[in-house]
Amino acid sequence: MNITLHGVAIGGGIAIGRAHLISRSMDDVAHYGLEDAEIPAEMARFDEAVRATRKELEMLWGSIPENAPAELGAFLSLHIMLLGDVTISREPREIIEKQHCNAEWALKLQCDLLVEQFDAIEEDYLRERKNDVLQVVERIFKNLDGHAPQLPAPGDLLDDTILVAHDLSPADMVYFKDSNFAAFVTDVGGATSHTAILGRSLDLPSVIALHHARELIREEEQIIVDGQQGVLIVNPDELVLSEYRRRQRAWRDAKRKLSSIRKSDAKTRDGTVIELLANIELPQDVEVVRGSGAVGVGLFRSEFLFLGRDTLPTEDEQFEAYRKVAEDMKGLPVTIRTMDLGADKNPKWLNHDVADNPALGLTGIRLCLAEPLMFRAQLRALLRASHYGKIKILFPMLNSLGELKQSIAQLDYAKQELHEEGLPFDAEVEVGAMIEIPSAALVVGSFIKHVDFLSIGTNDLIQYTLAIDRNDDSVSHLYDPVHPAVLKLILHTIRTGIKGGVPVSVCGEMAGDPRLTRLLLGMGLRKFSMHPASLLAVKRMVLNTHLDDIAPIAGRMLRSEDPDKIADLLQLLNTEPDV
């Protein structure tokens, strides 16, 4: 009998294969008491397990292949950083000493406390870090038990293997790097979880947040993973299997056709040139960007250079990273966002208390302005690197014209310092403002007099506009990129930029969603920045679009405030023949 489960679609097409269950559980942790004389040895055993876990993670980090997604290294670095946090590496020792209990029980008690604290957090991305903590703790448990993680040898997997797990960590992804498994599904995860981000970057069929898949599926059962619709089918009958084989063939044919347009110019059918750029996290992403056909880097998330470290990166270290990207892009533009730290991304060297609602606290440009020496070191590094390529500087999380002016003043100060020191830089380096807060979108007219370009971060703009946690199952269906209020803010930003002669790009998830490409084109957008894996699908939509044909439908969508009507018009926009 067919069993159908619904979760969050991560993409990667359709896979048909056999389930392989990955078992990992902390539910049956032993609890026993210790005598005073046994406490030092037990704490030493815990310390050794932490050291062994760190060694494992560092070895995995060092074995990441060059063609792996950059997110893999960034997330492994985060796990190494979490391992060094006192709440994981020190507080269980105190529980051992105070409660005279074994290390496993102490670690479980501390883990339960951390999970409870994470569950109480409202901001979605930060709450998703609970899974990262659990993944790190699970590895410590395995080392306390003296057993390796219960994972199959990569060589034992067949190319039709579908991994079924409660969760998969970045370390697991590295472990499986040499295998050819077909897909993966997990019980947990949200749109901003590391599992989701890695799934998108690996371009594997994947569905997350299935809740009970690990319990319902048996080893070697035949399953279908539909990463487009977010559907998992267990034991499909012949009729269902035949239909999904047809869909799989169609998906593979479409993917082959996409490869043929890699070198094509991104032009609409009426000849309008559209700039398709790529988002990156680390310098080594550049190879993937150049292979994707992108005409530049539209968003370099520089904060990933600051994570997974014991100390703040120096100006020279940052300079070398930015220079490498600029040189490797060989004259193509590289937009580098200044560090967007705080909220969910708190390096351990950053000594700031976590706010009750960190997403509304000291984050993004607010943190940079509160730490001017740290900010100016980055600005100096960016300016120095601008001498070696076409670098643009983007300020994130701006709320007001005042914050923008303060940021530009810090940049001018850095320019003056470098000039006095005789260090070369591009004195005309372009500066941009990121529009991801509704207040910034509403006053964007005051911004364009001070910047060279605008970049709309739709992920945060949607959440802040709608007050929707997209990872909360009870309200995630309300997370809507085509909500009338969201569309009005985006349209206002684009039109204001056009009127003021300032280029506007979209660098959030909307830019990489081909279902929204024509809508954004109809709004006047001409620059899209996305994950490299999404670029060809968006390019295909661009090549098959005539702006005059889509204008009437897009206009009706933008004038409507009826969600049902907007949904119908969006479908019409994307199903018009040869539009």
Coordinates of C-alpha atoms in Angstrom, one line a residue:
M1 CA 0.0 0.0 0.0
N2 CA 1.3 3.5 -0.9
I3 CA 2.2 5.7 2.0
T4 CA 2.6 9.4 1.1
L5 CA 4.3 11.9 3.3
H6 CA 4.5 15.7 2.7
G7 CA 7.5 17.9 3.8
V8 CA 9.5 20.8 2.6
A9 CA 10.7 20.6 -0.9
I10 CA 14.4 21.3 -1.3
G11 CA 14.7 20.6 -5.0
G12 CA 17.0 18.5 -7.1
G13 CA 14.3 16.7 -9.1
I14 CA 13.0 13.2 -8.6
A15 CA 14.7 10.0 -7.3
I16 CA 13.4 6.4 -7.2
G17 CA 15.4 4.0 -5.1
R18 CA 15.8 1.9 -2.0
A19 CA 15.8 3.3 1.5
H20 CA 18.8 3.1 3.8
L21 CA 18.0 4.1 7.4
I22 CA 20.6 6.1 9.3
S23 CA 20.2 5.4 13.0
R24 CA 21.2 7.9 15.6
S25 CA 19.4 8.2 19.0
M26 CA 20.1 9.6 22.4
D27 CA 16.9 8.3 23.9
D28 CA 18.4 5.3 25.8
V29 CA 21.2 7.1 27.7
A30 CA 22.3 5.2 30.8
H31 CA 22.3 6.9 34.1
Y32 CA 24.4 5.8 37.0
G33 CA 26.0 7.4 40.1
L34 CA 29.7 7.8 40.9
E35 CA 31.8 7.9 44.0
D36 CA 33.9 11.0 44.8
A37 CA 37.0 9.2 43.7
E38 CA 35.6 8.4 40.3
I39 CA 34.7 11.9 39.4
P40 CA 38.1 13.1 38.0
A41 CA 38.4 10.0 35.7
E42 CA 34.8 10.6 34.4
M43 CA 35.5 14.2 33.6
A44 CA 38.7 13.2 31.9
R45 CA 36.7 10.7 29.8
F46 CA 34.3 13.4 28.8
D47 CA 37.2 15.7 27.9
E48 CA 38.7 13.0 25.8
A49 CA 35.4 12.5 23.9
V50 CA 35.3 16.2 23.1
R51 CA 38.9 16.1 21.9
A52 CA 38.2 13.1 19.7
T53 CA 35.1 14.8 18.3
R54 CA 37.1 17.9 17.5
K55 CA 39.7 15.8 15.7
E56 CA 37.0 14.0 13.7
L57 CA 35.4 17.3 12.6
E58 CA 38.8 18.8 11.7
M59 CA 39.8 15.8 9.7
L60 CA 36.5 15.9 7.8
W61 CA 36.9 19.7 7.3
G62 CA 40.4 19.0 5.8
S63 CA 39.0 16.3 3.4
I64 CA 36.4 18.4 1.8
P65 CA 36.8 18.1 -2.0
E66 CA 37.5 21.2 -4.0
N67 CA 34.3 20.9 -6.0
A68 CA 32.1 20.7 -2.8
P69 CA 29.7 23.5 -2.1
A70 CA 31.3 26.2 0.1
E71 CA 28.5 25.9 2.6
L72 CA 29.9 22.5 3.6
G73 CA 33.1 24.0 4.9
A74 CA 31.3 26.9 6.5
F75 CA 28.9 24.7 8.4
L76 CA 31.6 22.3 9.5
S77 CA 33.5 25.3 10.8
L78 CA 30.4 26.3 12.8
H79 CA 30.2 22.8 14.3
I80 CA 33.8 23.0 15.4
M81 CA 33.1 26.4 16.9
L82 CA 30.0 25.0 18.8
L83 CA 32.2 22.2 20.1
G84 CA 34.4 24.8 21.8
D85 CA 31.5 26.6 23.4
V86 CA 31.4 26.3 27.2
T87 CA 27.7 25.2 27.2
I88 CA 28.9 22.0 25.4
S89 CA 32.5 21.5 26.4
R90 CA 32.5 22.7 30.0
E91 CA 29.1 22.7 31.6
P92 CA 28.6 18.9 31.4
R93 CA 31.8 18.6 33.4
E94 CA 30.1 20.7 36.1
I95 CA 27.0 18.5 36.1
I96 CA 29.3 15.4 36.5
E97 CA 30.9 17.0 39.5
K98 CA 27.8 18.3 41.1
Q99 CA 25.4 15.4 40.5
H100 CA 28.0 12.6 40.7
C101 CA 26.7 11.1 37.5
N102 CA 28.2 9.5 34.4
A103 CA 29.3 11.7 31.4
E104 CA 26.5 10.4 29.1
W105 CA 23.8 11.5 31.5
A106 CA 25.4 14.8 32.2
L107 CA 25.7 15.5 28.4
K108 CA 22.0 14.5 28.0
L109 CA 20.9 16.8 30.7
Q110 CA 22.8 19.7 29.2
C111 CA 21.5 18.9 25.7
D112 CA 17.9 18.8 26.9
L113 CA 18.4 22.3 28.5
L114 CA 19.9 23.7 25.3
V115 CA 17.1 22.3 23.2
E116 CA 14.5 23.8 25.6
Q117 CA 16.2 27.2 25.2
F118 CA 16.4 27.0 21.4
D119 CA 12.7 26.0 21.2
A120 CA 11.8 29.1 23.1
I121 CA 13.5 31.4 20.5
E122 CA 11.1 33.1 18.0
E123 CA 13.6 33.9 15.2
D124 CA 13.5 31.0 12.7
Y125 CA 17.1 30.9 11.5
L126 CA 18.5 31.0 15.1
R127 CA 16.1 28.3 16.3
E128 CA 17.2 26.1 13.4
R129 CA 20.7 26.1 15.0
K130 CA 19.2 23.7 17.6
N131 CA 19.8 20.9 15.1
D132 CA 23.5 21.9 14.7
V133 CA 23.9 21.6 18.5
L134 CA 22.2 18.2 18.5
Q135 CA 24.5 17.0 15.7
V136 CA 27.6 18.0 17.6
V137 CA 26.3 16.4 20.8
E138 CA 25.5 13.2 19.0
R139 CA 29.1 12.9 17.9
I140 CA 30.4 13.4 21.4
F141 CA 28.0 10.6 22.6
K142 CA 29.4 8.2 20.0
N143 CA 32.9 8.9 21.2
L144 CA 31.9 8.4 24.8
D145 CA 30.5 5.0 23.9
G146 CA 33.7 4.3 22.0
H147 CA 31.8 3.6 18.8
A148 CA 32.1 5.3 15.4
P149 CA 29.0 7.0 14.1
Q150 CA 26.5 4.5 12.8
L151 CA 26.8 5.3 9.2
P152 CA 27.3 3.0 6.2
A153 CA 30.7 2.9 4.4
P154 CA 30.4 5.2 1.4
G155 CA 31.5 2.4 -0.9
D156 CA 28.6 0.2 0.3
L157 CA 26.0 2.6 -1.0
L158 CA 24.5 2.0 -4.5
D159 CA 23.6 4.8 -6.8
D160 CA 19.9 4.3 -6.2
T161 CA 20.3 4.5 -2.4
I162 CA 18.1 7.0 -0.6
L163 CA 19.3 8.1 2.8
V164 CA 16.5 8.3 5.4
A165 CA 17.6 10.0 8.6
H166 CA 16.2 12.0 11.5
D167 CA 18.7 14.6 10.4
L168 CA 22.0 14.8 8.4
S169 CA 24.9 17.0 9.5
P170 CA 27.5 18.7 7.4
A171 CA 30.0 16.1 8.7
D172 CA 27.7 13.4 7.3
M173 CA 27.7 15.1 3.9
V174 CA 31.5 15.1 3.9
Y175 CA 31.5 11.4 5.0
F176 CA 29.4 10.5 2.0
K177 CA 31.3 12.7 -0.5
D178 CA 32.7 9.7 -2.4
S179 CA 29.4 7.9 -2.8
N180 CA 26.7 8.3 -5.4
F181 CA 23.5 8.1 -3.3
A182 CA 20.5 9.3 -5.2
A183 CA 18.6 11.4 -2.6
F184 CA 18.0 12.0 1.0
V185 CA 15.1 12.8 3.3
T186 CA 15.0 13.9 7.0
D187 CA 12.4 14.2 9.7
V188 CA 13.5 17.6 10.8
G189 CA 14.8 20.9 9.2
G190 CA 13.4 24.1 7.9
A191 CA 13.9 26.3 4.9
T192 CA 17.0 27.9 6.5
S193 CA 18.4 24.8 8.1
H194 CA 21.9 23.7 7.1
T195 CA 20.4 20.4 5.8
A196 CA 18.2 22.5 3.4
I197 CA 21.0 24.7 2.3
L198 CA 23.3 21.8 1.7
G199 CA 20.6 19.9 -0.2
R200 CA 20.1 22.9 -2.5
S201 CA 23.8 23.3 -3.1
L202 CA 24.3 19.6 -3.8
D203 CA 21.4 19.7 -6.2
L204 CA 20.2 16.3 -5.0
P205 CA 16.5 15.3 -4.8
S206 CA 15.7 16.0 -1.1
V207 CA 12.7 16.5 1.2
I208 CA 13.0 17.6 4.8
A209 CA 10.6 18.2 7.8
L210 CA 8.8 14.9 7.1
H211 CA 8.5 14.3 10.9
H212 CA 8.0 10.5 11.0
A213 CA 9.7 9.2 7.9
R214 CA 12.5 7.5 9.9
E215 CA 9.9 5.6 12.0
L216 CA 7.6 4.6 9.1
I217 CA 10.1 3.4 6.5
R218 CA 11.9 0.1 6.6
E219 CA 15.3 -0.8 5.4
E220 CA 15.4 -1.5 1.6
E221 CA 11.8 -0.4 1.0
Q222 CA 11.3 1.2 -2.4
I223 CA 10.6 4.9 -2.1
I224 CA 10.1 7.9 -4.4
V225 CA 11.5 11.3 -3.4
D226 CA 9.9 14.3 -5.2
G227 CA 12.2 17.2 -4.4
Q228 CA 10.0 19.5 -6.5
Q229 CA 6.7 19.0 -4.7
G230 CA 8.0 18.0 -1.3
V231 CA 6.5 14.5 -1.5
L232 CA 7.8 11.1 -0.3
I233 CA 6.0 8.0 -1.4
V234 CA 6.7 4.6 0.3
N235 CA 6.0 1.3 -1.5
P236 CA 4.5 2.9 -4.6
D237 CA 2.2 0.7 -6.7
E238 CA 2.9 0.1 -10.4
L239 CA 0.7 2.9 -11.5
V240 CA 2.4 5.5 -9.3
L241 CA 5.8 4.1 -10.1
S242 CA 5.1 4.4 -13.8
E243 CA 4.0 8.0 -13.5
Y244 CA 7.0 9.0 -11.5
R245 CA 9.4 7.3 -13.9
R246 CA 7.9 9.4 -16.6
R247 CA 8.3 12.5 -14.5
Q248 CA 11.9 11.5 -13.7
R249 CA 12.7 11.1 -17.4
A250 CA 11.1 14.5 -18.2
W251 CA 13.2 16.1 -15.4
R252 CA 16.4 14.6 -16.6
D253 CA 15.7 15.7 -20.2
A254 CA 15.0 19.2 -19.0
K255 CA 18.2 19.3 -17.0
R256 CA 20.2 18.2 -20.1
K257 CA 18.6 20.9 -22.2
L258 CA 19.5 23.5 -19.5
S259 CA 23.1 22.6 -19.9
S260 CA 23.0 23.6 -23.5
I261 CA 22.2 27.2 -22.6
R262 CA 25.1 27.6 -20.2
K263 CA 27.1 29.8 -22.5
S264 CA 24.1 31.7 -24.0
D265 CA 23.6 35.4 -23.3
A266 CA 20.7 36.0 -20.9
K267 CA 18.4 38.0 -23.2
T268 CA 14.6 38.1 -23.4
R269 CA 13.0 37.4 -26.7
D270 CA 12.7 41.1 -27.4
G271 CA 16.5 41.5 -26.9
T272 CA 16.6 43.0 -23.3
V273 CA 19.8 42.0 -21.5
I274 CA 19.3 40.5 -18.1
E275 CA 22.2 40.2 -15.6
L276 CA 22.3 36.8 -13.8
L277 CA 24.8 36.8 -11.0
A278 CA 25.7 34.3 -8.3
N279 CA 25.7 34.3 -4.5
I280 CA 28.8 32.9 -2.7
E281 CA 30.0 32.4 0.9
L282 CA 33.7 31.7 0.6
P283 CA 36.5 32.4 -2.0
Q284 CA 36.6 28.8 -3.2
D285 CA 33.1 29.2 -4.6
V286 CA 34.4 31.2 -7.6
E287 CA 35.1 28.0 -9.6
V288 CA 31.4 27.0 -9.4
V289 CA 30.3 30.6 -10.2
R290 CA 32.4 30.7 -13.4
G291 CA 31.1 27.3 -14.4
S292 CA 27.5 28.4 -14.0
G293 CA 27.6 31.1 -16.6
A294 CA 27.1 33.9 -14.1
V295 CA 28.3 37.4 -15.2
G296 CA 29.6 38.2 -11.7
V297 CA 29.1 37.7 -8.0
G298 CA 26.0 39.6 -6.8
L299 CA 26.4 38.7 -3.2
F300 CA 29.5 37.5 -1.3
R301 CA 28.4 36.9 2.3
S302 CA 31.6 37.9 4.0
E303 CA 30.5 36.9 7.5
F304 CA 31.4 33.3 6.7
L305 CA 35.0 34.3 6.9
F306 CA 34.4 35.3 10.5
L307 CA 32.7 32.0 11.6
G308 CA 34.4 28.9 13.0
R309 CA 37.4 30.8 14.3
D310 CA 38.8 31.4 17.8
T311 CA 39.8 35.0 16.9
L312 CA 38.7 37.8 14.7
P313 CA 40.3 37.6 11.2
T314 CA 42.9 40.3 10.7
E315 CA 42.7 43.0 8.1
D316 CA 45.4 41.2 6.0
E317 CA 43.6 37.9 6.2
Q318 CA 40.4 39.5 4.9
F319 CA 42.3 41.4 2.3
E320 CA 43.8 38.2 0.9
A321 CA 40.4 36.5 0.7
Y322 CA 38.7 39.5 -1.0
R323 CA 41.7 39.9 -3.4
K324 CA 41.6 36.2 -4.4
V325 CA 37.9 36.5 -5.3
A326 CA 38.5 39.7 -7.3
E327 CA 41.4 38.3 -9.2
D328 CA 39.7 34.9 -9.9
M329 CA 36.7 36.6 -11.3
K330 CA 39.0 38.2 -13.9
G331 CA 37.4 41.7 -14.1
L332 CA 33.8 40.6 -13.5
P333 CA 32.0 42.5 -10.8
V334 CA 32.1 41.1 -7.2
T335 CA 29.6 42.6 -4.7
I336 CA 30.8 42.0 -1.1
R337 CA 28.4 42.4 1.7
T338 CA 30.0 43.7 4.9
M339 CA 29.8 41.3 7.8
D340 CA 26.2 40.4 8.7
L341 CA 27.0 39.1 12.1
G342 CA 24.9 39.0 15.3
A343 CA 21.5 37.4 15.6
D344 CA 22.1 33.8 14.4
K345 CA 25.8 34.2 13.6
N346 CA 27.7 34.9 16.8
P347 CA 31.4 33.9 16.7
K348 CA 32.7 33.1 20.1
W349 CA 35.2 36.0 19.9
L350 CA 32.3 38.4 19.7
N351 CA 31.5 39.3 23.3
H352 CA 27.9 40.4 23.0
D353 CA 25.0 39.2 25.1
V354 CA 22.3 37.4 23.1
A355 CA 19.2 39.6 23.0
D356 CA 15.7 38.3 23.9
N357 CA 14.8 38.7 20.2
P358 CA 18.2 38.7 18.4
A359 CA 16.7 39.2 14.9
L360 CA 15.6 42.6 16.1
G361 CA 18.8 43.3 18.1
L362 CA 22.4 44.2 17.5
T363 CA 22.9 42.7 14.0
G364 CA 24.1 43.6 10.6
I365 CA 25.1 47.2 10.1
R366 CA 24.1 48.0 13.7
L367 CA 26.8 45.7 15.0
C368 CA 29.3 47.1 12.6
L369 CA 28.6 50.7 13.7
A370 CA 28.7 49.6 17.3
E371 CA 32.2 48.1 16.7
P372 CA 33.9 50.8 14.5
L373 CA 37.4 49.3 14.7
M374 CA 36.3 45.9 13.6
F375 CA 34.1 47.5 10.8
R376 CA 36.9 49.8 9.6
A377 CA 39.4 46.9 9.4
Q378 CA 37.0 45.2 7.0
L379 CA 36.4 48.3 5.0
R380 CA 40.2 48.8 4.7
A381 CA 40.6 45.2 3.5
L382 CA 37.8 45.6 1.0
L383 CA 39.3 48.9 -0.3
R384 CA 42.7 47.4 -0.7
A385 CA 41.3 44.4 -2.6
S386 CA 39.4 46.8 -4.9
H387 CA 42.8 47.6 -6.5
Y388 CA 42.8 44.0 -7.9
G389 CA 39.4 43.7 -9.5
K390 CA 35.9 45.2 -9.7
I391 CA 34.7 45.1 -6.1
K392 CA 31.5 46.7 -4.9
I393 CA 30.7 47.2 -1.2
L394 CA 27.2 46.4 0.1
F395 CA 25.9 47.5 3.5
P396 CA 23.3 45.0 5.1
M397 CA 20.3 45.4 7.3
L398 CA 20.0 49.2 6.9
N399 CA 17.1 50.8 8.7
S400 CA 17.4 54.5 8.0
L401 CA 19.3 57.1 6.1
G402 CA 21.2 57.9 9.3
E403 CA 22.7 54.4 9.4
L404 CA 23.6 54.6 5.7
K405 CA 25.4 58.0 6.2
Q406 CA 27.3 56.6 9.2
S407 CA 28.4 53.6 7.1
I408 CA 29.6 55.8 4.3
A409 CA 31.4 58.0 6.8
Q410 CA 33.3 55.0 8.1
L411 CA 34.2 54.1 4.5
D412 CA 35.5 57.6 3.8
Y413 CA 37.6 57.5 7.0
A414 CA 39.1 54.2 5.8
K415 CA 39.8 55.7 2.4
Q416 CA 41.6 58.6 4.0
E417 CA 43.7 56.3 6.1
L418 CA 44.8 54.3 3.1
H419 CA 45.5 57.4 1.1
E420 CA 47.8 58.7 3.9
E421 CA 49.6 55.3 4.1
G422 CA 50.1 55.3 0.4
L423 CA 48.2 52.0 -0.2
P424 CA 46.4 51.7 -3.5
F425 CA 42.7 51.3 -3.8
D426 CA 39.8 52.2 -6.2
A427 CA 38.8 55.6 -5.0
E428 CA 35.5 55.3 -7.1
V429 CA 34.5 51.9 -5.6
E430 CA 30.8 51.5 -5.9
V431 CA 28.7 51.4 -2.7
G432 CA 25.2 49.8 -2.3
A433 CA 22.4 49.5 0.3
M434 CA 20.7 46.3 1.1
I435 CA 16.9 46.6 1.3
E436 CA 15.6 43.9 3.7
I437 CA 13.7 45.9 6.3
P438 CA 10.3 47.4 5.4
S439 CA 11.3 50.8 6.8
A440 CA 14.3 50.9 4.3
A441 CA 12.0 50.0 1.4
L442 CA 9.6 52.8 2.3
V443 CA 12.4 55.5 2.5
V444 CA 14.5 54.1 -0.3
G445 CA 14.1 57.4 -2.1
S446 CA 16.4 59.0 0.4
F447 CA 19.0 56.3 -0.1
I448 CA 19.5 56.6 -3.8
K449 CA 21.2 60.0 -3.5
H450 CA 24.0 58.3 -1.6
V451 CA 24.5 54.9 -3.2
D452 CA 25.5 53.5 -6.6
F453 CA 23.2 50.5 -6.4
L454 CA 20.5 48.7 -4.4
S455 CA 20.1 45.0 -3.5
I456 CA 16.8 43.6 -2.2
G457 CA 17.2 40.8 0.3
T458 CA 13.8 39.2 -0.1
N459 CA 14.2 36.5 2.6
D460 CA 14.3 38.9 5.5
L461 CA 12.0 41.4 3.8
I462 CA 9.2 38.9 3.5
Q463 CA 9.6 37.7 7.1
Y464 CA 9.8 41.2 8.6
T465 CA 6.9 42.4 6.5
L466 CA 4.6 39.5 7.3
A467 CA 5.8 38.6 10.8
I468 CA 6.0 35.0 9.7
D469 CA 8.3 32.3 10.9
R470 CA 8.6 30.2 7.8
N471 CA 9.9 27.2 9.8
D472 CA 7.0 27.1 12.2
D473 CA 4.7 24.4 10.8
S474 CA 1.7 26.2 12.2
V475 CA 2.3 29.4 10.2
S476 CA 4.8 28.4 7.5
H477 CA 2.0 28.3 4.9
L478 CA 1.6 32.0 5.4
Y479 CA 5.2 32.7 4.3
D480 CA 4.3 34.2 0.9
P481 CA 6.7 35.9 -1.5
V482 CA 3.7 37.1 -3.6
H483 CA 1.8 38.6 -0.7
P484 CA 0.5 42.0 -2.0
A485 CA 2.4 43.9 0.7
V486 CA 5.7 42.2 -0.2
L487 CA 5.1 42.9 -3.9
K488 CA 4.4 46.6 -3.2
L489 CA 7.6 47.0 -1.3
I490 CA 9.7 45.3 -4.0
L491 CA 8.0 47.2 -6.8
H492 CA 8.4 50.5 -4.9
T493 CA 12.1 49.8 -4.5
I494 CA 12.7 48.8 -8.1
R495 CA 10.7 51.8 -9.5
T496 CA 12.5 54.2 -7.2
G497 CA 15.8 52.9 -8.3
I498 CA 14.9 53.1 -12.0
K499 CA 13.6 56.7 -11.6
G500 CA 16.8 57.7 -9.8
G501 CA 19.1 56.0 -12.2
V502 CA 20.3 53.5 -9.6
P503 CA 20.5 49.8 -10.6
V504 CA 18.5 47.4 -8.4
S505 CA 19.1 43.6 -8.0
V506 CA 17.3 40.9 -6.0
C507 CA 19.6 38.6 -4.1
G508 CA 17.2 36.5 -2.0
E509 CA 15.5 33.2 -2.7
M510 CA 13.0 34.9 -5.0
A511 CA 15.8 35.6 -7.5
G512 CA 16.5 31.9 -7.9
D513 CA 12.9 30.7 -8.1
P514 CA 12.0 30.4 -11.9
R515 CA 8.3 30.6 -11.0
L516 CA 8.9 34.2 -10.0
T517 CA 11.3 35.2 -12.8
R518 CA 8.7 36.6 -15.2
L519 CA 6.9 38.4 -12.3
L520 CA 10.2 40.1 -11.3
L521 CA 10.9 41.0 -15.0
G522 CA 7.5 42.5 -15.3
M523 CA 8.2 44.6 -12.2
G524 CA 11.2 46.0 -14.0
L525 CA 14.0 43.9 -12.4
R526 CA 17.0 43.4 -14.7
K527 CA 19.6 42.0 -12.2
F528 CA 19.1 38.7 -10.4
S529 CA 21.6 37.1 -7.9
M530 CA 21.1 33.5 -6.8
H531 CA 22.8 30.3 -5.9
P532 CA 24.7 29.0 -8.9
A533 CA 22.6 25.8 -9.0
S534 CA 19.5 27.9 -9.8
L535 CA 21.0 30.0 -12.5
L536 CA 20.3 27.9 -15.6
A537 CA 16.6 27.4 -14.7
V538 CA 16.2 31.2 -14.3
K539 CA 18.1 31.8 -17.6
R540 CA 15.7 29.5 -19.4
M541 CA 12.8 31.6 -18.2
V542 CA 14.5 34.7 -19.4
L543 CA 15.2 33.3 -22.8
N544 CA 11.6 32.3 -23.3
T545 CA 10.1 35.6 -22.2
H546 CA 9.0 38.6 -24.2
L547 CA 8.5 41.6 -22.0
D548 CA 5.6 43.0 -23.9
D549 CA 3.7 39.7 -23.5
I550 CA 4.1 39.5 -19.8
A551 CA 3.5 43.1 -19.0
P552 CA -0.3 43.0 -18.9
I553 CA -0.5 39.9 -16.6
A554 CA 2.3 41.2 -14.3
G555 CA 0.5 44.5 -14.1
R556 CA -2.8 42.9 -13.1
M557 CA -0.9 40.9 -10.4
L558 CA 0.7 44.1 -9.0
R559 CA -2.7 45.9 -8.9
S560 CA -4.5 43.1 -7.1
E561 CA -4.7 42.6 -3.4
D562 CA -6.6 39.3 -3.6
P563 CA -4.2 36.4 -2.8
D564 CA -6.3 33.9 -4.8
K565 CA -6.4 36.1 -7.9
I566 CA -2.6 36.7 -7.6
A567 CA -2.0 33.0 -7.4
D568 CA -4.2 32.4 -10.5
L569 CA -2.4 35.2 -12.4
L570 CA 1.0 33.8 -11.5
Q571 CA 0.1 30.4 -12.9
L572 CA -1.2 32.1 -16.1
L573 CA 2.1 34.1 -16.3
N574 CA 4.1 30.9 -16.3
T575 CA 1.9 28.8 -18.5
E576 CA 1.3 31.2 -21.4
P577 CA 2.7 29.5 -24.5
D578 CA 6.0 30.9 -25.7
V579 CA 5.8 33.9 -23.3

